[in-house]
Tab-separated table of C-alpha atoms in Angstrom:
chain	number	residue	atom	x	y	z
A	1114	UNK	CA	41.996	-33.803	17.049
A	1115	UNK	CA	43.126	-33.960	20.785
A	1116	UNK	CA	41.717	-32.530	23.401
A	1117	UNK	CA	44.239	-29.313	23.676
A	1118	UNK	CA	43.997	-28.591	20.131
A	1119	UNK	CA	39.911	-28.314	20.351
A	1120	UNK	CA	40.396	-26.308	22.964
A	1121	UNK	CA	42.464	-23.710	21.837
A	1122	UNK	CA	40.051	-24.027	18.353
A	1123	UNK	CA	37.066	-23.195	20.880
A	1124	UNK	CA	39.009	-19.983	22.328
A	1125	UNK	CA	40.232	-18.567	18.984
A	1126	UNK	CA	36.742	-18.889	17.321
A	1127	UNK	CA	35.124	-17.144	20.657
A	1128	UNK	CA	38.067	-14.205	20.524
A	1129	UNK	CA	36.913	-13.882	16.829
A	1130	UNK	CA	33.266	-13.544	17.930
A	1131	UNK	CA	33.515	-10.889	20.913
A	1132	UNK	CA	36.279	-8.935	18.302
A	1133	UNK	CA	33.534	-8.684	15.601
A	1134	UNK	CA	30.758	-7.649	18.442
A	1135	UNK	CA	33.267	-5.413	19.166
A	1136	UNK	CA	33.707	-3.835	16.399
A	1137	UNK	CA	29.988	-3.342	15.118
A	1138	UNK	CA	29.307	-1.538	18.694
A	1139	UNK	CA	32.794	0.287	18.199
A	1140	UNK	CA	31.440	0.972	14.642
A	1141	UNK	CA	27.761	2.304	16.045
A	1142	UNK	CA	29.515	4.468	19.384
A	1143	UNK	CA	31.535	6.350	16.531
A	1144	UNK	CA	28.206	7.639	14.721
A	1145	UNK	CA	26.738	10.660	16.535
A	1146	UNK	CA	25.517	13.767	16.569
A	1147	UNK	CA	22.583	15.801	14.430
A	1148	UNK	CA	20.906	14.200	11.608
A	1149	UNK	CA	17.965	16.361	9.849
A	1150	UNK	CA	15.743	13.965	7.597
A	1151	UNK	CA	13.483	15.342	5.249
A	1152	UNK	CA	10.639	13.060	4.175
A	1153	UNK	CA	7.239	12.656	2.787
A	1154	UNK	CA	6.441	9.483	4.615
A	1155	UNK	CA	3.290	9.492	6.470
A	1156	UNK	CA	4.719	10.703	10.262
A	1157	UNK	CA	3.854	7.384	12.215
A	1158	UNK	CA	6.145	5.344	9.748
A	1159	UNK	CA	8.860	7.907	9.557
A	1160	UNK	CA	8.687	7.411	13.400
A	1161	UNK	CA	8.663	3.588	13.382
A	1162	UNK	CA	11.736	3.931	10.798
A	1163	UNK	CA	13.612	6.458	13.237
A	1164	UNK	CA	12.673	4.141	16.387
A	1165	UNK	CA	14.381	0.822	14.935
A	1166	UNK	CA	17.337	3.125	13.355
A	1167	UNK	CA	17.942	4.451	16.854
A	1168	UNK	CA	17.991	0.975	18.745
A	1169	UNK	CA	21.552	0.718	16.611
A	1170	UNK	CA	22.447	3.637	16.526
A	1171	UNK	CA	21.194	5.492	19.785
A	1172	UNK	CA	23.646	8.729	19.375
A	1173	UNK	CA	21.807	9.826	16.461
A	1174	UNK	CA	19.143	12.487	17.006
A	1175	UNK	CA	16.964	12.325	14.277
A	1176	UNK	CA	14.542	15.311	13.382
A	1177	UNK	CA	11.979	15.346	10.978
A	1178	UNK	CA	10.293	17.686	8.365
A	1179	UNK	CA	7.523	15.977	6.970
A	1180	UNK	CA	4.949	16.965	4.008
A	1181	UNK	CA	4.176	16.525	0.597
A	1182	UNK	CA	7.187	16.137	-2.051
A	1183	UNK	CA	6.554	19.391	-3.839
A	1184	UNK	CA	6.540	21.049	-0.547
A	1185	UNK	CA	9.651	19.377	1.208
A	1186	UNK	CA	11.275	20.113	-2.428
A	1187	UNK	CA	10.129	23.597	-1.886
A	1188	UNK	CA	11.824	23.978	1.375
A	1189	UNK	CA	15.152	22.407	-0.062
A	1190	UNK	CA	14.876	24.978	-2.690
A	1191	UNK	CA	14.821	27.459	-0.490
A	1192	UNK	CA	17.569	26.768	1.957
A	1193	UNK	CA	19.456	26.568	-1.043
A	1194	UNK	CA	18.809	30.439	-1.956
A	1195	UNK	CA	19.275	31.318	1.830
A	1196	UNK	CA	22.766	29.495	2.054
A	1197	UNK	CA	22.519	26.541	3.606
A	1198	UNK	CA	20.497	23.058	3.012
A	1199	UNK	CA	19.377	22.185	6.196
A	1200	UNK	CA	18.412	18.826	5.399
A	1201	UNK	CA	20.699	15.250	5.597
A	1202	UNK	CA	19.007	13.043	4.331
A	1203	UNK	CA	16.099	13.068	1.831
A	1204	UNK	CA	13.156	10.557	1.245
A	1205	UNK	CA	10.283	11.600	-0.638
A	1206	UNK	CA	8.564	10.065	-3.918
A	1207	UNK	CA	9.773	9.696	-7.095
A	1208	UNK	CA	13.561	9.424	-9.333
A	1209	UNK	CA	12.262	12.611	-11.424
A	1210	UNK	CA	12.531	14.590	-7.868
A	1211	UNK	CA	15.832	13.132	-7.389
A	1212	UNK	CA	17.086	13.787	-10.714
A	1213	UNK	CA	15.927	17.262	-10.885
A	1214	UNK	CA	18.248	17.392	-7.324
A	1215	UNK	CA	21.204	15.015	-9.165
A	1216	UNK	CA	21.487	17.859	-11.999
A	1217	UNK	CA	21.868	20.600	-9.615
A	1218	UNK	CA	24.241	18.990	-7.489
A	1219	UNK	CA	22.904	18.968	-4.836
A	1220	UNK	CA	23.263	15.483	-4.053
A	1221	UNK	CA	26.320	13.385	-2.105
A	1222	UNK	CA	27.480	10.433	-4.321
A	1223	UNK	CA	27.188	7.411	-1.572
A	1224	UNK	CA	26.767	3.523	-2.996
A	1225	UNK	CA	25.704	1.642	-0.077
A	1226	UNK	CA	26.961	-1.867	-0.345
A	1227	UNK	CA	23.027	-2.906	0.768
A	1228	UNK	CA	22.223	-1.534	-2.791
A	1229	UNK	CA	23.943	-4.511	-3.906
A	1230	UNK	CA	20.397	-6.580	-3.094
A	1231	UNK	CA	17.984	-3.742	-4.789
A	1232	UNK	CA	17.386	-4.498	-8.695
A	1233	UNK	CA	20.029	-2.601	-10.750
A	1234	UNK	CA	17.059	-0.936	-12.051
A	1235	UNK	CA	16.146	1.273	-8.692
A	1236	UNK	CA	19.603	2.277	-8.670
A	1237	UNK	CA	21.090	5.084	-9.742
A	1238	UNK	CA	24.002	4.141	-11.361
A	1239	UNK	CA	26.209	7.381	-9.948
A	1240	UNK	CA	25.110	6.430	-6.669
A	1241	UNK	CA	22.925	9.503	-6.248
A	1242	UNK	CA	19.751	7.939	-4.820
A	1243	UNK	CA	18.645	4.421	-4.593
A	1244	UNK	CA	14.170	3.190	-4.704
A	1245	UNK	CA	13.521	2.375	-0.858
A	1246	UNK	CA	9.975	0.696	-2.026
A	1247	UNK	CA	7.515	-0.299	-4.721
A	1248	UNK	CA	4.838	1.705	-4.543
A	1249	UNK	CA	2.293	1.735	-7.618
A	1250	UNK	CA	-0.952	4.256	-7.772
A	1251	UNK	CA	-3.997	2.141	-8.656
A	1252	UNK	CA	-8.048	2.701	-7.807
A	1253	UNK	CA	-9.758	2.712	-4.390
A	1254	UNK	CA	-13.242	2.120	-4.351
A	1255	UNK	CA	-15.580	2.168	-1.784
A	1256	UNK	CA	-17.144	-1.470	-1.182
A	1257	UNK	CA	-20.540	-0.221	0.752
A	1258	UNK	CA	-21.229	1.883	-2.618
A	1259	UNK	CA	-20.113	0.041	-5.560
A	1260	UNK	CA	-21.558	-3.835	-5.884
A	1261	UNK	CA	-19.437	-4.939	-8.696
A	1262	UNK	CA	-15.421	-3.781	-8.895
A	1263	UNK	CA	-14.294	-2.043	-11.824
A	1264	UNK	CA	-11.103	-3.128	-13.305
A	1265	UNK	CA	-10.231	-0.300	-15.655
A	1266	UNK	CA	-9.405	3.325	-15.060
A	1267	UNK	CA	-12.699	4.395	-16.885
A	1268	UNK	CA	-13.773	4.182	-13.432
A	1269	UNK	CA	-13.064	7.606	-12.580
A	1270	UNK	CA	-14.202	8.911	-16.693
A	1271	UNK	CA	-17.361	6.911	-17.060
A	1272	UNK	CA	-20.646	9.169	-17.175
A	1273	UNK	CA	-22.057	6.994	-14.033
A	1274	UNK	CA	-18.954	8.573	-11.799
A	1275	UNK	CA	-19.600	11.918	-11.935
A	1276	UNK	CA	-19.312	13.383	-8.344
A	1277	UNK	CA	-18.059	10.228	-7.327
A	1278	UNK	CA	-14.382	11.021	-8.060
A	1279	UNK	CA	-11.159	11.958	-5.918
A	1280	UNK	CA	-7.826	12.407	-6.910
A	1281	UNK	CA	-4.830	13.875	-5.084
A	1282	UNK	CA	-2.988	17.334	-6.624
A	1283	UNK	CA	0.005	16.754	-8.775
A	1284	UNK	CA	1.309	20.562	-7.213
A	1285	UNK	CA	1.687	18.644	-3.721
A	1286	UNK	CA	1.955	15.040	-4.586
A	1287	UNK	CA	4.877	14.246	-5.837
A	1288	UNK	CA	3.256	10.878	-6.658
A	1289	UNK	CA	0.646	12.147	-7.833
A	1290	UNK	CA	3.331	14.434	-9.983
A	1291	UNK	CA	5.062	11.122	-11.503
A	1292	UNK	CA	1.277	10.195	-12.417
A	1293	UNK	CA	0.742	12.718	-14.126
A	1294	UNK	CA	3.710	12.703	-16.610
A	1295	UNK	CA	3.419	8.975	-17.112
A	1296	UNK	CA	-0.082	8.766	-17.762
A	1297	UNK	CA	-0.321	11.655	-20.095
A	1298	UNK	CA	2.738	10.066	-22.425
A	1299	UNK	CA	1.104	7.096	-22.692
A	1300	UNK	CA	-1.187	6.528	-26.027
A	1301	UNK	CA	-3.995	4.969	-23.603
A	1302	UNK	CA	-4.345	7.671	-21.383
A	1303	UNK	CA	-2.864	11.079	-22.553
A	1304	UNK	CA	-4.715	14.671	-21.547
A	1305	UNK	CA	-7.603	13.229	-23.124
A	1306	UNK	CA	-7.798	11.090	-19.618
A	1307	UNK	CA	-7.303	13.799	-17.834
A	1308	UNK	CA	-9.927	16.098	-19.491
A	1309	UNK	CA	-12.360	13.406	-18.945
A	1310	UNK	CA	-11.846	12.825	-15.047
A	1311	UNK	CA	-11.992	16.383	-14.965
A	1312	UNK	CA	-15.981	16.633	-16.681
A	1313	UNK	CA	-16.905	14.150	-13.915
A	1314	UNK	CA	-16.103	17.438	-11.222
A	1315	UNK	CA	-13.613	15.389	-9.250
A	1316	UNK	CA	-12.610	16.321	-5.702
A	1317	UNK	CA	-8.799	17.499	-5.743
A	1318	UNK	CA	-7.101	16.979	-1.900
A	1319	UNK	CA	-3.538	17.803	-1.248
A	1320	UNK	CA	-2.613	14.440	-0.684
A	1321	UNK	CA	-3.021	10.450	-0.747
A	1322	UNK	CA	-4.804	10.158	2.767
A	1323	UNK	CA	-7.109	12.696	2.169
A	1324	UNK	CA	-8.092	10.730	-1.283
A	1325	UNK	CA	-8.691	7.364	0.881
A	1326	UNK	CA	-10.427	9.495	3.704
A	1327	UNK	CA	-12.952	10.742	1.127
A	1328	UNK	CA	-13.942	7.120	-0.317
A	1329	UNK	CA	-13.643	5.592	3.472
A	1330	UNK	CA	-16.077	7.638	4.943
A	1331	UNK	CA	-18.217	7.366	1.427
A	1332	UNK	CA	-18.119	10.897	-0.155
A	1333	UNK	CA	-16.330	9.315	-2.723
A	1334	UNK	CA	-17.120	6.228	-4.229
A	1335	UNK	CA	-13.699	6.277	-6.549
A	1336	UNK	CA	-10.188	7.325	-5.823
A	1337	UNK	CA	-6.835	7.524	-7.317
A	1338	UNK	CA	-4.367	6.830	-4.677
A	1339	UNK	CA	-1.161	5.103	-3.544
A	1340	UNK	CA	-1.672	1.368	-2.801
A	1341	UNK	CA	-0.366	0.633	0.367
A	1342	UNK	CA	-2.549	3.094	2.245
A	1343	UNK	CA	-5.854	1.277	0.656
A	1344	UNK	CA	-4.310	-2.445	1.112
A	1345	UNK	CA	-3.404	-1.160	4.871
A	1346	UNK	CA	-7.255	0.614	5.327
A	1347	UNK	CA	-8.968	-2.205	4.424
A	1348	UNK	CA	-7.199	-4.988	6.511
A	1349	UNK	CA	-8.259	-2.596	9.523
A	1350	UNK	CA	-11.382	-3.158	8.497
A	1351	UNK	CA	-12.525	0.156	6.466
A	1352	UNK	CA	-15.103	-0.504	3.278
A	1353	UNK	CA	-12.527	0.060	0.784
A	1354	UNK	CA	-11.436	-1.789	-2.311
A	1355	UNK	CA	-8.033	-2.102	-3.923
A	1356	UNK	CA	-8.218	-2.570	-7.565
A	1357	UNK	CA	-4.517	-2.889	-9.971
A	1358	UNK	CA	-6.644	-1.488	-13.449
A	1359	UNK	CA	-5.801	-3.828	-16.477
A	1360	UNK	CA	-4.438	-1.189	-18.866
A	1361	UNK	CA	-1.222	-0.940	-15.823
A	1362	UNK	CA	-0.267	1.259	-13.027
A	1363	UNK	CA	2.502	3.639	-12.505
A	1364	UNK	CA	5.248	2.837	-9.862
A	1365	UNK	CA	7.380	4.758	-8.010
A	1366	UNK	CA	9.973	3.836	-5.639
A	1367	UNK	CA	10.453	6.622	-2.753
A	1368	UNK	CA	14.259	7.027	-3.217
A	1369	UNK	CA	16.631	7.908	-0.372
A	1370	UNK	CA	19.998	10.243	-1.328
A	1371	UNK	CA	22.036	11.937	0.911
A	1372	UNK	CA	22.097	16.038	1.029
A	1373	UNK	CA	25.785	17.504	-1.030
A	1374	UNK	CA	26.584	19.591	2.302
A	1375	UNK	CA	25.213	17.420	4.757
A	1376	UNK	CA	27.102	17.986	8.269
A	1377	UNK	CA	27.205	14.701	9.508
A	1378	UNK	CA	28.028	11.834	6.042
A	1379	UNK	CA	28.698	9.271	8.808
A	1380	UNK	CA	25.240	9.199	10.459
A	1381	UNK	CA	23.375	10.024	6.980
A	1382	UNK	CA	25.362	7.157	5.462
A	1383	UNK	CA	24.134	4.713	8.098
A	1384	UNK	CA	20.323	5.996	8.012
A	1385	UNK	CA	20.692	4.979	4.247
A	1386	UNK	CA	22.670	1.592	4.735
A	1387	UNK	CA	19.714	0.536	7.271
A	1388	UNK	CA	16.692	1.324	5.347
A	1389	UNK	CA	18.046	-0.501	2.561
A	1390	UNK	CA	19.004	-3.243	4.826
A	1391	UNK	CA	17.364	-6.223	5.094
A	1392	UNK	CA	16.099	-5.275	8.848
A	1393	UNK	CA	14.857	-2.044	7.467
A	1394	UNK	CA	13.006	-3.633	4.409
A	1395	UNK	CA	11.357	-5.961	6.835
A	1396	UNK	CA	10.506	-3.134	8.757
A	1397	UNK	CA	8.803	-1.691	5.584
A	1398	UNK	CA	7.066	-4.750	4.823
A	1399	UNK	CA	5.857	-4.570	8.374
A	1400	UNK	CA	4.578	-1.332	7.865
A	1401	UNK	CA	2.623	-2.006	4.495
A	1402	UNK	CA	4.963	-1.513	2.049
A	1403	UNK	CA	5.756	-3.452	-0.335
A	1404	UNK	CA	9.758	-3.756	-0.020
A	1405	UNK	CA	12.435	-3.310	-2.994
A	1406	UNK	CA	14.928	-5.412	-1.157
A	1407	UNK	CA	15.494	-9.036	-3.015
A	1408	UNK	CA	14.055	-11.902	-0.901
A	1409	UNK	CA	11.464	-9.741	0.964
A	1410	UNK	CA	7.999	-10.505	0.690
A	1411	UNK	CA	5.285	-7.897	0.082
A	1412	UNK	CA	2.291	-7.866	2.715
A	1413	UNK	CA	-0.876	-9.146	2.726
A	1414	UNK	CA	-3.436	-7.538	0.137
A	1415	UNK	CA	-0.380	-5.582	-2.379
A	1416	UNK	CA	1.280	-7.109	-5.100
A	1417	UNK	CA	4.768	-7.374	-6.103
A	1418	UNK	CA	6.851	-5.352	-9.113
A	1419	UNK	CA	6.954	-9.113	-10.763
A	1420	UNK	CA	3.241	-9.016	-10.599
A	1421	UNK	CA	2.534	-5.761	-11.800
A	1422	UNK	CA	1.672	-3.937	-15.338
A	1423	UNK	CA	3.848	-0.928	-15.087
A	1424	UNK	CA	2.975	2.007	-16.853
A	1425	UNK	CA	6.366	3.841	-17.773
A	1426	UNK	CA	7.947	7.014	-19.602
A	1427	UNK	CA	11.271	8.189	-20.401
A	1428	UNK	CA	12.802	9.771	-17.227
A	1429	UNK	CA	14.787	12.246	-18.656
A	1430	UNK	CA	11.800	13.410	-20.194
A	1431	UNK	CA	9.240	13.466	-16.981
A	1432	UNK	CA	12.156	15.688	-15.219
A	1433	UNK	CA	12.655	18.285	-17.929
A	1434	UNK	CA	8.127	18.803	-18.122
A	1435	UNK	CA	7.570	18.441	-14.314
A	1436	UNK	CA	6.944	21.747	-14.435
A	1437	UNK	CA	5.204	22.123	-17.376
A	1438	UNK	CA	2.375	19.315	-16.499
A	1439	UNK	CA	1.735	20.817	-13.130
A	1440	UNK	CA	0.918	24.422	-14.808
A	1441	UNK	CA	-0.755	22.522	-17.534
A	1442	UNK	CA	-2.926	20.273	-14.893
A	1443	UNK	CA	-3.607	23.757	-12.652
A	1444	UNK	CA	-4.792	25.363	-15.950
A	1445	UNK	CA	-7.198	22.091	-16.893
A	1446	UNK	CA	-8.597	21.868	-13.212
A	1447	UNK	CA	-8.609	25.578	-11.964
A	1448	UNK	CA	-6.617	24.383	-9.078
C-alpha cells in the first residue's frame, strides 16, 4: 500500500471516530429535562445509580421517591385516582408488582436493545419491564450467638428459636410480599410454615434493614432477609451469617418499566438502557448486587442464579392472591 493511500486510510478511519463521538454526545445533549424515579432501592444506591447515570447524561434531573414496594405502589395508585402518575420510571421488587401495573396499563411498552444480554427469562416478553438483579431471600444469623450454622429454614420454626426470630412485613415488603406467595404454594413450606414462625413470637419490621439491624446488633439471633444486605454487612465486618437453606430460596429480580404517561420517554428510556447496560450492571455488582446482565460476575460472599435452588410459583397466580396473602398474613400475625 503506498504511502498516500495509508494516509488517506489513517484520515477516513479518524473522521469515522470523531463522527461516532459525535454522535453519542449529540445523542446525550438531546436528552433533558425532568425525570421522576420511583424506587425501593436503599437511598445511597439509588444515589450511586443516579450519580454514574448523570456523568452521561448530565441534563437529566433525577428526583427520587424512595420506600417500600407496597408503599411506592400505594403512591402510584393514588396519582392514578388524582389524575396524573407522577412517576417516570419505576424500580421496586418483584414481576407480580409489575404485572399487577402491566394489566392496568399503566405501563409504556419499551424493549431496550441491552435486554438483549438479560436471560429471556427476566424479560417480559411485551417489553413491559425487564429483572435489573438477582436477588434471593435466604437466613441471616447472628455469628456471636449461634456456634454452629443452620442450613434449613427450621431455623426460624424450631422450639430453640423462639424470641430469636425477625422477619420483614409482607404489607411493606414487596419482597417480602413475593415470599410470601411462593413459600406458601410450595408443598414444603405452605401456611403451616408460616403458623409455625409465628408460635416462635417473631419480631415483624417494615423492612429488610431493619431485619439485619435486629440480628447485627444481637436482638435477633435469626432473620429472614434479602441477601445482598447480609453478604454486604458482613464483609464490613458486622457478626452476621449468610446462609442459602437447602430446601431453596425465592428470587426476585427488581424490574425496571417505564410509567404509560411519562413526560419525558427519551430520558426514561435512557435511565432504563443504562441500568441494564453493562456499565450499570457493573455498577450493581459494585454495589453488592448480584447482576442479571450475562458475563457479569456476582460479588464476593452471594451466589449466582446458576448456583441457586429457586423456590418458584406460577406468576399469574401470585398476582391475582397478592392481596389475599397479605390480609391472610395480617390476620395470622395481628399485624
Amino acid at each position: 500500500m503506498s504511502k498516500i493511500k495509508f494516509l488517506f486510510l489513517l484520515i477516513t478511519i479518524f473522521t469515522l471516530l470523531a463522527g461516532c463521538g459525535q454522535a453519542q454526545e449529540g445523542n446525550a445533549s438531546s436528552v433533558s429535562g425532568e425525570l421522576n424515579f420511583y424506587t425501593s432501592q436503599p437511598d445511597a444506591d439509588a444515589e450511586k445509580l443516579i450519580s454514574a447515570f448523570n456523568e452521561h447524561y448530565p441534563d437529566v434531573n433525577v428526583t427520587v421517591y424512595r420506600s417500600g414496594t407496597e408503599e411506592v405502589i400505594s403512591k402510584v395508585q393514588a396519582e392514578k385516582q388524582a389524575g396524573e402518575v407522577q412517576a417516570d420510571v419505576l424500580l421496586v421488587a418483584d414481576s407480580v408488582t409489575f404485572e399487577s401495573l402491566k394489566k392496568q396499563e399503566m405501563l409504556l411498552e419499551y424493549k431496550s436493545d441491552e435486554a438483549e444480554q438479560i436471560p429471556e427469562s427476566f424479560v417480559d416478553p411485551d417489553g413491559m419491564y425487564t429483572g435489573t438483579k438477582v436477588m434471593s431471600t435466604a437466613l441471616v444469623v447472628n455469628s456471636e450467638k449461634v456456634s454452629e450454622m443452620p442450613t434449613s429454614w427450621t431455623a426460624l420454626t424450631d422450639a430453640d428459636s423462639s424470641g430469636q426470630v425477625v422477619m420483614p412485613s409482607p404489607l411493606y415488603s414487596g419482597a417480602a410480599a413475593y415470599n410470601l406467595g411462593v413459600l406458601t404454594r410450595n408443598d414444603e413450606f405452605g401456611w403451616k410454615f408460616y403458623e409455625n414462625v409465628k408460635a416462635n413470637e417473631p419480631m415483624i419490621t417494615q423492612g429488610n434493614g431493619d431485619v439485619l439491624k435486629a440480628v447485627a446488633n444481637g436482638e435477633k439471633s435469626y432473620g429472614m432477609v434479602v441477601d445482598f444486605i447480609v453478604a454486604r454487612a458482613e464483609a464490613d465486618g458486622s457478626p452476621v451469617k449468610l446462609v442459602y437453606p437447602d430446601e431453596g430460596v425465592p428470587v426476585i429480580t427488581e424490574p425496571i418499566g417505564i410509567m404509560q404517561k411519562t413526560d419525558n420517554q427519551p430520558a426514561a428510556k435512557a435511565f432504563v438502557d443504562f441500568v441494564l447496560s453493562q456499565e450499570g450492571q457493573e455498577l450493581a455488582a459494585e454495589i453488592g448486587y448480584t447482576p442479571i446482565r450475562e458475563g457479569v460476575s456476582a460479588p464476593k460472599g452471594l451466589k449466582t442464579i446458576e448456583e441457586m435452588s429457586v423456590l418458584e410459583a406460577d406468576i399469574n397466580e401470585l398476582y391475582q392472591n397478592r392481596e389475599l396473602d397479605k390480609e391472610q398474613f395480617n390476620q395470622l400475625f395481628g399485624e
